[in-house]
JSON list of C-alpha atoms in Angstrom, two decimals:
[
{"chain": "A", "resi": 158, "resn": "MET", "atom": "CA", "xyz": [-50.03, -46.62, 35.97]},
{"chain": "A", "resi": 159, "resn": "LYS", "atom": "CA", "xyz": [-51.07, -42.98, 36.03]},
{"chain": "A", "resi": 160, "resn": "ALA", "atom": "CA", "xyz": [-50.38, -41.08, 39.20]},
{"chain": "A", "resi": 161, "resn": "ARG", "atom": "CA", "xyz": [-53.54, -39.23, 40.16]},
{"chain": "A", "resi": 162, "resn": "THR", "atom": "CA", "xyz": [-54.47, -37.13, 43.10]},
{"chain": "A", "resi": 163, "resn": "ALA", "atom": "CA", "xyz": [-57.67, -38.51, 44.51]},
{"chain": "A", "resi": 164, "resn": "LYS", "atom": "CA", "xyz": [-60.30, -35.87, 45.00]},
{"chain": "A", "resi": 165, "resn": "VAL", "atom": "CA", "xyz": [-62.12, -36.95, 48.14]},
{"chain": "A", "resi": 166, "resn": "MET", "atom": "CA", "xyz": [-65.78, -36.08, 48.06]},
{"chain": "A", "resi": 167, "resn": "GLU", "atom": "CA", "xyz": [-68.33, -36.64, 50.75]},
{"chain": "A", "resi": 168, "resn": "ILE", "atom": "CA", "xyz": [-70.60, -39.56, 49.87]},
{"chain": "A", "resi": 169, "resn": "PRO", "atom": "CA", "xyz": [-74.01, -39.66, 51.60]},
{"chain": "A", "resi": 170, "resn": "GLU", "atom": "CA", "xyz": [-74.60, -42.87, 53.60]},
{"chain": "A", "resi": 171, "resn": "GLU", "atom": "CA", "xyz": [-77.57, -43.84, 51.41]},
{"chain": "A", "resi": 172, "resn": "GLU", "atom": "CA", "xyz": [-75.29, -43.88, 48.35]},
{"chain": "A", "resi": 173, "resn": "LYS", "atom": "CA", "xyz": [-72.95, -46.39, 50.02]},
{"chain": "A", "resi": 174, "resn": "ARG", "atom": "CA", "xyz": [-75.57, -49.14, 49.91]},
{"chain": "A", "resi": 175, "resn": "LEU", "atom": "CA", "xyz": [-74.88, -52.10, 47.58]},
{"chain": "A", "resi": 176, "resn": "GLU", "atom": "CA", "xyz": [-77.89, -51.47, 45.36]},
{"chain": "A", "resi": 177, "resn": "LYS", "atom": "CA", "xyz": [-76.69, -47.89, 44.79]},
{"chain": "A", "resi": 178, "resn": "GLN", "atom": "CA", "xyz": [-73.24, -48.96, 43.52]},
{"chain": "A", "resi": 179, "resn": "LEU", "atom": "CA", "xyz": [-72.70, -48.52, 39.78]},
{"chain": "A", "resi": 180, "resn": "CYS", "atom": "CA", "xyz": [-70.03, -51.24, 39.82]},
{"chain": "A", "resi": 181, "resn": "PHE", "atom": "CA", "xyz": [-72.51, -53.74, 41.28]},
{"chain": "A", "resi": 182, "resn": "ALA", "atom": "CA", "xyz": [-75.20, -52.76, 38.76]},
{"chain": "A", "resi": 183, "resn": "VAL", "atom": "CA", "xyz": [-72.77, -53.41, 35.90]},
{"chain": "A", "resi": 184, "resn": "TYR", "atom": "CA", "xyz": [-71.54, -56.67, 37.49]},
{"chain": "A", "resi": 185, "resn": "ALA", "atom": "CA", "xyz": [-75.06, -58.00, 38.13]},
{"chain": "A", "resi": 186, "resn": "THR", "atom": "CA", "xyz": [-76.20, -56.97, 34.64]},
{"chain": "A", "resi": 187, "resn": "ALA", "atom": "CA", "xyz": [-73.25, -58.80, 33.06]},
{"chain": "A", "resi": 188, "resn": "HIS", "atom": "CA", "xyz": [-74.28, -61.95, 34.92]},
{"chain": "A", "resi": 189, "resn": "ALA", "atom": "CA", "xyz": [-77.90, -61.48, 33.82]},
{"chain": "A", "resi": 190, "resn": "PHE", "atom": "CA", "xyz": [-76.74, -61.15, 30.20]},
{"chain": "A", "resi": 191, "resn": "THR", "atom": "CA", "xyz": [-74.78, -64.38, 30.49]},
{"chain": "A", "resi": 192, "resn": "ARG", "atom": "CA", "xyz": [-77.81, -66.20, 31.94]},
{"chain": "A", "resi": 193, "resn": "ALA", "atom": "CA", "xyz": [-80.08, -64.79, 29.21]},
{"chain": "A", "resi": 194, "resn": "TYR", "atom": "CA", "xyz": [-77.68, -65.79, 26.43]},
{"chain": "A", "resi": 195, "resn": "LYS", "atom": "CA", "xyz": [-77.13, -69.34, 27.73]},
{"chain": "A", "resi": 196, "resn": "PRO", "atom": "CA", "xyz": [-80.32, -71.06, 26.46]},
{"chain": "A", "resi": 197, "resn": "ILE", "atom": "CA", "xyz": [-80.13, -69.19, 23.16]},
{"chain": "A", "resi": 198, "resn": "LEU", "atom": "CA", "xyz": [-76.49, -70.09, 22.56]},
{"chain": "A", "resi": 199, "resn": "ASP", "atom": "CA", "xyz": [-77.00, -73.66, 23.79]},
{"chain": "A", "resi": 200, "resn": "ARG", "atom": "CA", "xyz": [-79.21, -74.18, 20.72]},
{"chain": "A", "resi": 201, "resn": "VAL", "atom": "CA", "xyz": [-76.27, -73.39, 18.43]},
{"chain": "A", "resi": 202, "resn": "GLY", "atom": "CA", "xyz": [-73.65, -75.10, 20.59]},
{"chain": "A", "resi": 203, "resn": "LEU", "atom": "CA", "xyz": [-71.73, -72.01, 21.74]},
{"chain": "A", "resi": 204, "resn": "THR", "atom": "CA", "xyz": [-70.83, -70.48, 25.07]},
{"chain": "A", "resi": 205, "resn": "TYR", "atom": "CA", "xyz": [-70.96, -66.69, 25.41]},
{"chain": "A", "resi": 206, "resn": "PRO", "atom": "CA", "xyz": [-67.15, -66.28, 25.18]},
{"chain": "A", "resi": 207, "resn": "GLN", "atom": "CA", "xyz": [-67.13, -68.49, 22.08]},
{"chain": "A", "resi": 208, "resn": "TYR", "atom": "CA", "xyz": [-69.97, -66.41, 20.61]},
{"chain": "A", "resi": 209, "resn": "ILE", "atom": "CA", "xyz": [-68.04, -63.14, 20.94]},
{"chain": "A", "resi": 210, "resn": "VAL", "atom": "CA", "xyz": [-65.00, -64.75, 19.28]},
{"chain": "A", "resi": 211, "resn": "MET", "atom": "CA", "xyz": [-67.29, -65.83, 16.44]},
{"chain": "A", "resi": 212, "resn": "LEU", "atom": "CA", "xyz": [-68.73, -62.30, 16.20]},
{"chain": "A", "resi": 213, "resn": "VAL", "atom": "CA", "xyz": [-65.21, -60.96, 15.61]},
{"chain": "A", "resi": 214, "resn": "LEU", "atom": "CA", "xyz": [-64.53, -63.62, 12.97]},
{"chain": "A", "resi": 215, "resn": "TRP", "atom": "CA", "xyz": [-67.89, -63.10, 11.23]},
{"chain": "A", "resi": 216, "resn": "GLU", "atom": "CA", "xyz": [-66.83, -59.48, 10.71]},
{"chain": "A", "resi": 217, "resn": "LYS", "atom": "CA", "xyz": [-63.40, -60.46, 9.36]},
{"chain": "A", "resi": 218, "resn": "ALA", "atom": "CA", "xyz": [-63.06, -64.11, 8.45]},
{"chain": "A", "resi": 219, "resn": "GLU", "atom": "CA", "xyz": [-59.31, -64.31, 9.13]},
{"chain": "A", "resi": 220, "resn": "LEU", "atom": "CA", "xyz": [-57.37, -62.63, 11.93]},
{"chain": "A", "resi": 221, "resn": "PRO", "atom": "CA", "xyz": [-54.23, -63.13, 14.01]},
{"chain": "A", "resi": 222, "resn": "VAL", "atom": "CA", "xyz": [-54.87, -64.48, 17.51]},
{"chain": "A", "resi": 223, "resn": "LYS", "atom": "CA", "xyz": [-53.32, -61.31, 18.94]},
{"chain": "A", "resi": 224, "resn": "THR", "atom": "CA", "xyz": [-55.86, -59.10, 17.13]},
{"chain": "A", "resi": 225, "resn": "ILE", "atom": "CA", "xyz": [-58.79, -61.18, 18.37]},
{"chain": "A", "resi": 226, "resn": "GLY", "atom": "CA", "xyz": [-57.46, -60.93, 21.92]},
{"chain": "A", "resi": 227, "resn": "GLU", "atom": "CA", "xyz": [-57.07, -57.16, 21.62]},
{"chain": "A", "resi": 228, "resn": "GLN", "atom": "CA", "xyz": [-60.58, -56.67, 20.25]},
{"chain": "A", "resi": 229, "resn": "LEU", "atom": "CA", "xyz": [-62.13, -58.77, 23.01]},
{"chain": "A", "resi": 230, "resn": "ASP", "atom": "CA", "xyz": [-59.77, -57.62, 25.77]},
{"chain": "A", "resi": 231, "resn": "LEU", "atom": "CA", "xyz": [-58.81, -61.26, 26.46]},
{"chain": "A", "resi": 232, "resn": "ASP", "atom": "CA", "xyz": [-55.33, -62.52, 27.33]},
{"chain": "A", "resi": 233, "resn": "SER", "atom": "CA", "xyz": [-53.87, -65.53, 25.59]},
{"chain": "A", "resi": 234, "resn": "GLY", "atom": "CA", "xyz": [-54.47, -67.75, 28.64]},
{"chain": "A", "resi": 235, "resn": "THR", "atom": "CA", "xyz": [-58.20, -67.15, 28.28]},
{"chain": "A", "resi": 236, "resn": "LEU", "atom": "CA", "xyz": [-58.37, -66.98, 24.50]},
{"chain": "A", "resi": 237, "resn": "SER", "atom": "CA", "xyz": [-56.33, -70.10, 23.65]},
{"chain": "A", "resi": 238, "resn": "PRO", "atom": "CA", "xyz": [-58.76, -72.60, 25.26]},
{"chain": "A", "resi": 239, "resn": "LEU", "atom": "CA", "xyz": [-61.70, -70.85, 23.56]},
{"chain": "A", "resi": 240, "resn": "LEU", "atom": "CA", "xyz": [-60.01, -71.16, 20.18]},
{"chain": "A", "resi": 241, "resn": "LYS", "atom": "CA", "xyz": [-59.07, -74.78, 20.86]},
{"chain": "A", "resi": 242, "resn": "ARG", "atom": "CA", "xyz": [-62.70, -75.68, 21.61]},
{"chain": "A", "resi": 243, "resn": "LEU", "atom": "CA", "xyz": [-63.98, -73.81, 18.54]},
{"chain": "A", "resi": 244, "resn": "GLU", "atom": "CA", "xyz": [-61.40, -75.67, 16.44]},
{"chain": "A", "resi": 245, "resn": "GLN", "atom": "CA", "xyz": [-62.42, -79.03, 17.96]},
{"chain": "A", "resi": 246, "resn": "ASN", "atom": "CA", "xyz": [-66.03, -78.20, 17.05]},
{"chain": "A", "resi": 247, "resn": "GLY", "atom": "CA", "xyz": [-64.99, -77.57, 13.44]},
{"chain": "A", "resi": 248, "resn": "LEU", "atom": "CA", "xyz": [-65.87, -73.86, 13.44]},
{"chain": "A", "resi": 249, "resn": "ILE", "atom": "CA", "xyz": [-62.38, -72.38, 13.02]},
{"chain": "A", "resi": 250, "resn": "LYS", "atom": "CA", "xyz": [-58.90, -73.42, 12.01]},
{"chain": "A", "resi": 251, "resn": "ARG", "atom": "CA", "xyz": [-55.60, -72.09, 13.33]},
{"chain": "A", "resi": 252, "resn": "LEU", "atom": "CA", "xyz": [-52.51, -71.97, 11.15]},
{"chain": "A", "resi": 253, "resn": "ARG", "atom": "CA", "xyz": [-49.07, -70.43, 11.55]},
{"chain": "A", "resi": 254, "resn": "ASP", "atom": "CA", "xyz": [-48.60, -67.37, 9.38]},
{"chain": "A", "resi": 255, "resn": "SER", "atom": "CA", "xyz": [-46.31, -68.36, 6.50]},
{"chain": "A", "resi": 256, "resn": "ARG", "atom": "CA", "xyz": [-44.76, -64.85, 6.54]},
{"chain": "A", "resi": 257, "resn": "ASP", "atom": "CA", "xyz": [-44.20, -64.82, 10.31]},
{"chain": "A", "resi": 258, "resn": "GLU", "atom": "CA", "xyz": [-44.09, -68.19, 12.08]},
{"chain": "A", "resi": 259, "resn": "ARG", "atom": "CA", "xyz": [-44.58, -66.48, 15.46]},
{"chain": "A", "resi": 260, "resn": "GLN", "atom": "CA", "xyz": [-48.13, -65.50, 14.53]},
{"chain": "A", "resi": 261, "resn": "VAL", "atom": "CA", "xyz": [-51.12, -67.80, 14.45]},
{"chain": "A", "resi": 262, "resn": "ILE", "atom": "CA", "xyz": [-53.92, -66.90, 12.05]},
{"chain": "A", "resi": 263, "resn": "VAL", "atom": "CA", "xyz": [-57.47, -67.90, 12.91]},
{"chain": "A", "resi": 264, "resn": "SER", "atom": "CA", "xyz": [-59.99, -68.37, 10.12]},
{"chain": "A", "resi": 265, "resn": "LEU", "atom": "CA", "xyz": [-63.54, -69.62, 9.85]},
{"chain": "A", "resi": 266, "resn": "THR", "atom": "CA", "xyz": [-64.29, -73.00, 8.38]},
{"chain": "A", "resi": 267, "resn": "PRO", "atom": "CA", "xyz": [-67.31, -73.34, 6.08]},
{"chain": "A", "resi": 268, "resn": "LYS", "atom": "CA", "xyz": [-69.23, -74.67, 9.12]},
{"chain": "A", "resi": 269, "resn": "GLY", "atom": "CA", "xyz": [-68.23, -71.62, 11.16]},
{"chain": "A", "resi": 270, "resn": "GLN", "atom": "CA", "xyz": [-69.16, -69.26, 8.33]},
{"chain": "A", "resi": 271, "resn": "SER", "atom": "CA", "xyz": [-72.56, -70.93, 7.92]},
{"chain": "A", "resi": 272, "resn": "MET", "atom": "CA", "xyz": [-73.37, -70.25, 11.58]},
{"chain": "A", "resi": 273, "resn": "LYS", "atom": "CA", "xyz": [-73.40, -66.52, 10.81]},
{"chain": "A", "resi": 274, "resn": "GLY", "atom": "CA", "xyz": [-77.01, -67.01, 9.74]},
{"chain": "A", "resi": 275, "resn": "GLU", "atom": "CA", "xyz": [-77.88, -67.59, 13.42]},
{"chain": "A", "resi": 276, "resn": "ILE", "atom": "CA", "xyz": [-76.80, -64.11, 14.49]},
{"chain": "A", "resi": 277, "resn": "ASN", "atom": "CA", "xyz": [-80.15, -62.49, 13.68]},
{"chain": "A", "resi": 278, "resn": "THR", "atom": "CA", "xyz": [-82.06, -65.03, 15.78]},
{"chain": "A", "resi": 279, "resn": "ILE", "atom": "CA", "xyz": [-79.61, -64.66, 18.66]},
{"chain": "A", "resi": 280, "resn": "MET", "atom": "CA", "xyz": [-79.71, -60.87, 18.61]},
{"chain": "A", "resi": 281, "resn": "SER", "atom": "CA", "xyz": [-83.51, -60.74, 18.24]},
{"chain": "A", "resi": 282, "resn": "SER", "atom": "CA", "xyz": [-83.95, -63.10, 21.20]},
{"chain": "A", "resi": 283, "resn": "ILE", "atom": "CA", "xyz": [-81.65, -61.02, 23.39]},
{"chain": "A", "resi": 284, "resn": "GLY", "atom": "CA", "xyz": [-83.24, -57.78, 22.20]},
{"chain": "A", "resi": 285, "resn": "GLU", "atom": "CA", "xyz": [-86.64, -59.13, 23.22]},
{"chain": "A", "resi": 286, "resn": "ALA", "atom": "CA", "xyz": [-85.29, -60.18, 26.63]},
{"chain": "A", "resi": 287, "resn": "ILE", "atom": "CA", "xyz": [-83.77, -56.73, 27.20]},
{"chain": "A", "resi": 288, "resn": "GLY", "atom": "CA", "xyz": [-87.10, -55.04, 26.54]},
{"chain": "A", "resi": 289, "resn": "CYS", "atom": "CA", "xyz": [-85.62, -51.76, 25.27]},
{"chain": "A", "resi": 290, "resn": "THR", "atom": "CA", "xyz": [-85.79, -49.98, 21.94]},
{"chain": "A", "resi": 291, "resn": "LEU", "atom": "CA", "xyz": [-82.80, -50.02, 19.60]},
{"chain": "A", "resi": 292, "resn": "GLU", "atom": "CA", "xyz": [-82.22, -46.36, 20.46]},
{"chain": "A", "resi": 293, "resn": "GLU", "atom": "CA", "xyz": [-82.21, -47.10, 24.20]},
{"chain": "A", "resi": 294, "resn": "MET", "atom": "CA", "xyz": [-79.81, -49.99, 23.71]},
{"chain": "A", "resi": 295, "resn": "ALA", "atom": "CA", "xyz": [-77.51, -47.78, 21.61]},
{"chain": "A", "resi": 296, "resn": "ALA", "atom": "CA", "xyz": [-77.53, -45.06, 24.29]},
{"chain": "A", "resi": 297, "resn": "MET", "atom": "CA", "xyz": [-76.68, -47.59, 27.04]},
{"chain": "A", "resi": 298, "resn": "ARG", "atom": "CA", "xyz": [-73.93, -49.14, 24.92]},
{"chain": "A", "resi": 299, "resn": "ASP", "atom": "CA", "xyz": [-72.44, -45.70, 24.23]},
{"chain": "A", "resi": 300, "resn": "MET", "atom": "CA", "xyz": [-72.47, -44.85, 27.95]},
{"chain": "A", "resi": 301, "resn": "LEU", "atom": "CA", "xyz": [-70.79, -48.18, 28.78]},
{"chain": "A", "resi": 302, "resn": "HIS", "atom": "CA", "xyz": [-68.10, -47.57, 26.13]},
{"chain": "A", "resi": 303, "resn": "ARG", "atom": "CA", "xyz": [-67.48, -44.16, 27.67]},
{"chain": "A", "resi": 304, "resn": "LEU", "atom": "CA", "xyz": [-67.34, -45.65, 31.17]},
{"chain": "A", "resi": 305, "resn": "ARG", "atom": "CA", "xyz": [-64.87, -48.34, 30.08]},
{"chain": "A", "resi": 306, "resn": "GLY", "atom": "CA", "xyz": [-62.72, -45.77, 28.30]},
{"chain": "A", "resi": 307, "resn": "ASN", "atom": "CA", "xyz": [-62.64, -43.52, 31.36]},
{"chain": "A", "resi": 308, "resn": "LEU", "atom": "CA", "xyz": [-61.76, -46.43, 33.65]},
{"chain": "A", "resi": 309, "resn": "ASN", "atom": "CA", "xyz": [-59.02, -47.69, 31.32]},
{"chain": "A", "resi": 310, "resn": "ALA", "atom": "CA", "xyz": [-57.59, -44.17, 31.10]},
{"chain": "A", "resi": 311, "resn": "SER", "atom": "CA", "xyz": [-57.45, -43.93, 34.90]},
{"chain": "A", "resi": 312, "resn": "ILE", "atom": "CA", "xyz": [-55.31, -47.04, 35.41]}
]
């Protein structure tokens, strides 16, 4: 952990209210995203965490479990049950790496690969629910990436 000297600044009382907190806005928005995705993903039989695993695998059809976890910022205790359920549903397969038995490689099955066709419908539905232009969404995403990077650098 980085040792930092906290710079104490005076915060006006109005800014201390819950609805003024950036952390709460991000938290509440994350929950709203999950609720918005649910009916869309229910139609294809995925939960949101399963969907983001599939997004990673649709980009690269075969990856080590460790790489998937790093890309999604998920620990193995969270990722393993997700992968198990995706495997039970016939969307992925997990095999030990023949070159390094310690590593497990995750790959898409033909059924999992065929689901990639649903991504446009999913993204269009969410885009419509968000109600912003592609440029606005890109600007918000870039700001959130910056925010996450700054927070990660501070801990």
